[in-house]
Short mmCIF file of C-alpha atoms in Angstrom, two decimals:
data_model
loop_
_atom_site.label_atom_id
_atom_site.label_comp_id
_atom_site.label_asym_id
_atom_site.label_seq_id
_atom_site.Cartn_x
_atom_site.Cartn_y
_atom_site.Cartn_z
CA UNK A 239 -52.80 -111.91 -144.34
CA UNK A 240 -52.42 -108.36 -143.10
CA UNK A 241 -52.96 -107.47 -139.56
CA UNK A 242 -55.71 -105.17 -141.33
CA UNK A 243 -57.68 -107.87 -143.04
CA UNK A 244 -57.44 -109.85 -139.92
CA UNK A 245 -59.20 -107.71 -137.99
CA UNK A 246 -62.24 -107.16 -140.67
CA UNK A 247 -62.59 -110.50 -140.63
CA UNK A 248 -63.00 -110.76 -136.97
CA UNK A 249 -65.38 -107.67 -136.86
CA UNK A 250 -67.76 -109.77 -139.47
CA UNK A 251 -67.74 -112.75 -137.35
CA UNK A 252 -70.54 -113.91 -134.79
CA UNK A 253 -70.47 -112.38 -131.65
CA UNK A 254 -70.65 -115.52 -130.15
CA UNK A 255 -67.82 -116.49 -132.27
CA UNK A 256 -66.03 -113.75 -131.35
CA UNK A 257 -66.12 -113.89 -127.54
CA UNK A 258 -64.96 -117.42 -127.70
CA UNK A 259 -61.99 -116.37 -129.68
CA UNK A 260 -61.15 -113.53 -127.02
CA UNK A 261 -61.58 -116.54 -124.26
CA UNK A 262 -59.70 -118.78 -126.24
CA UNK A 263 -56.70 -115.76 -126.69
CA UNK A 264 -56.69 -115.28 -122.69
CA UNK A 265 -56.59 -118.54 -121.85
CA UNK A 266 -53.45 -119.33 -124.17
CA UNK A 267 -51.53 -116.30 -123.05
CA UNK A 268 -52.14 -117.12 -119.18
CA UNK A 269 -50.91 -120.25 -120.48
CA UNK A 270 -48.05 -119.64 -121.95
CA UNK A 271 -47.14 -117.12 -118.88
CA UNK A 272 -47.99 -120.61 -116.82
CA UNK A 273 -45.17 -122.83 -118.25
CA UNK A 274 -42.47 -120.52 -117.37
CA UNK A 275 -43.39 -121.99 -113.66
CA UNK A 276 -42.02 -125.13 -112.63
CA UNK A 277 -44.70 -127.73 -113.17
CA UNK A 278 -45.38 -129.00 -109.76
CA UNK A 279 -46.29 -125.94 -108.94
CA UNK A 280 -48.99 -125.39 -112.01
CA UNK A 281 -50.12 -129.41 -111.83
CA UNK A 282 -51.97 -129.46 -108.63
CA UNK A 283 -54.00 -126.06 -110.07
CA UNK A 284 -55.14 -127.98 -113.07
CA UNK A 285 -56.66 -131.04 -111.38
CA UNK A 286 -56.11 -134.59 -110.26
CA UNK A 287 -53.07 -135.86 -111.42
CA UNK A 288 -53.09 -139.78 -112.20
CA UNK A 289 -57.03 -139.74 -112.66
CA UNK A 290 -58.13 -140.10 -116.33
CA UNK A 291 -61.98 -139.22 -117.11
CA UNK A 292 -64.20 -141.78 -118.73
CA UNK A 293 -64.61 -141.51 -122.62
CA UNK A 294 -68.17 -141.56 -122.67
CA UNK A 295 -69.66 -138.40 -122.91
CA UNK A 296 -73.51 -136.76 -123.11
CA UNK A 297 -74.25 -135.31 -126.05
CA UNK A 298 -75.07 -131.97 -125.22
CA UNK A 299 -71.21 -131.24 -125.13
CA UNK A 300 -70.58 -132.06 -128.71
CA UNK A 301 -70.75 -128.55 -129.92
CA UNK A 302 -69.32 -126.87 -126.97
CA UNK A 303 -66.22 -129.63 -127.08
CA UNK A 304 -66.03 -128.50 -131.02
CA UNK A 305 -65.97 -125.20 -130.45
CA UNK A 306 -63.40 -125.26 -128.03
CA UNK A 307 -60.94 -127.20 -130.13
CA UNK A 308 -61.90 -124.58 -132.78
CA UNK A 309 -61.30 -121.77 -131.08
CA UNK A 310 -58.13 -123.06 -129.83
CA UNK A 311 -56.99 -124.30 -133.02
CA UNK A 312 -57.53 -121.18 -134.69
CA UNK A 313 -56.37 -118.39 -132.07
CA UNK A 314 -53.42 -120.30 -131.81
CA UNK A 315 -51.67 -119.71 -134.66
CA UNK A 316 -52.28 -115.79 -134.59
CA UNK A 317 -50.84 -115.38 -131.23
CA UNK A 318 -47.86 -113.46 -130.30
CA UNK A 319 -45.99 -115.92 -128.20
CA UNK A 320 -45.32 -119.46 -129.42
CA UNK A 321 -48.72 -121.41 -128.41
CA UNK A 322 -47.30 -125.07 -127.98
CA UNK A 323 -48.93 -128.32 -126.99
CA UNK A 324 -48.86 -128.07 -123.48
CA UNK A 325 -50.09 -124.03 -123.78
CA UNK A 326 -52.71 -125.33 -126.17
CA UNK A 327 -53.90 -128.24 -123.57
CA UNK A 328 -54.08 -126.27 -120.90
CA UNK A 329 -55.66 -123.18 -122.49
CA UNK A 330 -58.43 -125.82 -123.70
CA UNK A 331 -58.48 -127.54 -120.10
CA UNK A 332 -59.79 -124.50 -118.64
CA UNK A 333 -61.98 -123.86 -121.16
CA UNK A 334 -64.21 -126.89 -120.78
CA UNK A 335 -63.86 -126.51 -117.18
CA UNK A 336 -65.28 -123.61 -117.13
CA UNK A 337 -68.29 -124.98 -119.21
CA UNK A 338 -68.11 -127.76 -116.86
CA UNK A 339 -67.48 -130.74 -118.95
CA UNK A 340 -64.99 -133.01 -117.83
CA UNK A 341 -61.52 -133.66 -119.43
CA UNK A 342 -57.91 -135.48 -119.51
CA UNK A 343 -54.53 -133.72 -119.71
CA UNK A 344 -52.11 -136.18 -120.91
CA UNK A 345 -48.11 -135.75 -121.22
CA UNK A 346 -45.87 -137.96 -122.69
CA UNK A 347 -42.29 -138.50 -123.52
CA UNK A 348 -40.35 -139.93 -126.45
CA UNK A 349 -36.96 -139.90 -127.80
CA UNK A 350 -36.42 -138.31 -131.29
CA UNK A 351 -34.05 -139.59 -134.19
CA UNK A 352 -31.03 -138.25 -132.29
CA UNK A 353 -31.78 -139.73 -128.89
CA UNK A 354 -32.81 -136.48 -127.38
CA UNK A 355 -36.02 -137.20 -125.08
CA UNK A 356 -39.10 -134.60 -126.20
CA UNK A 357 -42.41 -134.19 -124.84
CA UNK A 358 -45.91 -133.67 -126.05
CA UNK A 359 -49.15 -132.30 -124.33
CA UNK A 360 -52.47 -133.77 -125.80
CA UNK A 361 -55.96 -132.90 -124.63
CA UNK A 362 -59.44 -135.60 -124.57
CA UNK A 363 -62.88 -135.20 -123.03
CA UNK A 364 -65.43 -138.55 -123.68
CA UNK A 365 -64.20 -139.42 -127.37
CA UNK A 366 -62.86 -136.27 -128.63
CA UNK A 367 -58.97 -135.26 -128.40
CA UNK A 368 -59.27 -131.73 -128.38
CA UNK A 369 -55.43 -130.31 -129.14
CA UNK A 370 -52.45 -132.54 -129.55
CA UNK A 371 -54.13 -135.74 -131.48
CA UNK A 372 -51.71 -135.69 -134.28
CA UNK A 373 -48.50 -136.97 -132.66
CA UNK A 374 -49.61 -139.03 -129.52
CA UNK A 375 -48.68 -141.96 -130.65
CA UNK A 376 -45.69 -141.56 -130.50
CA UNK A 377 -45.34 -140.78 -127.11
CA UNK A 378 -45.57 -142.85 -124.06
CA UNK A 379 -48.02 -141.41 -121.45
CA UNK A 380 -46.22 -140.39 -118.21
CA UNK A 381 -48.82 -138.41 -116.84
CA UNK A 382 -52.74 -137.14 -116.83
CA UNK A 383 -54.26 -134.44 -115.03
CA UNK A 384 -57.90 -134.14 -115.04
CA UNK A 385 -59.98 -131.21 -112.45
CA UNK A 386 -62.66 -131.63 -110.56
CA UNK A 387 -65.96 -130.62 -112.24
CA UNK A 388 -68.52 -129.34 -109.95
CA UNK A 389 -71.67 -129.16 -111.35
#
């Protein structure tokens, strides 16, 4: 699809639509510009690491949990710079934590068919995994960051 087209399409969107796909665009490129940092200096910005939240949720985040992972899952693949999982988790992190709902950043390591350890970056909050659900389990958690909600 043409750059042209693209944009047409995003003109005849929702407004509301369309400011959460802005957010969502900002929030993956101060991502990605985040994991050129070494991580212990971007983990204690993100929240708690080691604390998990609860999987029980209220349901008044439903839709603002699916839009998110919408929004994410879309603007993702039209960005400039490679959006991986960990740019996609975080990007989404901060996005529910700025509508306040609560969240879990996990990271997890594996080794692939030649040995090689990889990582992976997966995102929940209550029941929903938000970015990263497809290949967790394969990977053994080694980490989960979760911030603070103040409400």
């Amino acid at each position: 699809m043409g750059f042209a087209k693209r944009v047409r399409r995003f003109i005849y969107l929702h407004r509301k639509t369309q400011l959460l796909f802005v957010e969502a665009c900002i929030y993956l490129g101060w991502a990605r510009f985040l994991v050129y940092l070494p991580f212990s200096w971007v983990a204690p910005y993100l929240g708690v690491q080691m604390r998990e939240t609860p999987s029980g949720m209220e349901r008044a985040h439903t839709n603002s949990i699916r839009n998110v992972h919408h929004a994410i899952r879309v603007i993702s693949r039209h960005t400039f710079w490679e959006s991986t999982c960990l740019v996609r988790a975080i990007a989404a992190l901060k996005m529910l934590q700025r509508r306040k709902i609560a969240g879990t950043l996990y990271l997890g390591t594996a080794k692939d068919g030649n040995g090689r350890l990889i990582a992976h970056a997966w995102l929940r909050s209550g029941p929903f995994y938000l970015t990263g659900a497809e290949e967790m389990e394969k990977f053994t958690v080694v980490g989960k960051i979760s911030p603070k909600i103040t409400i």
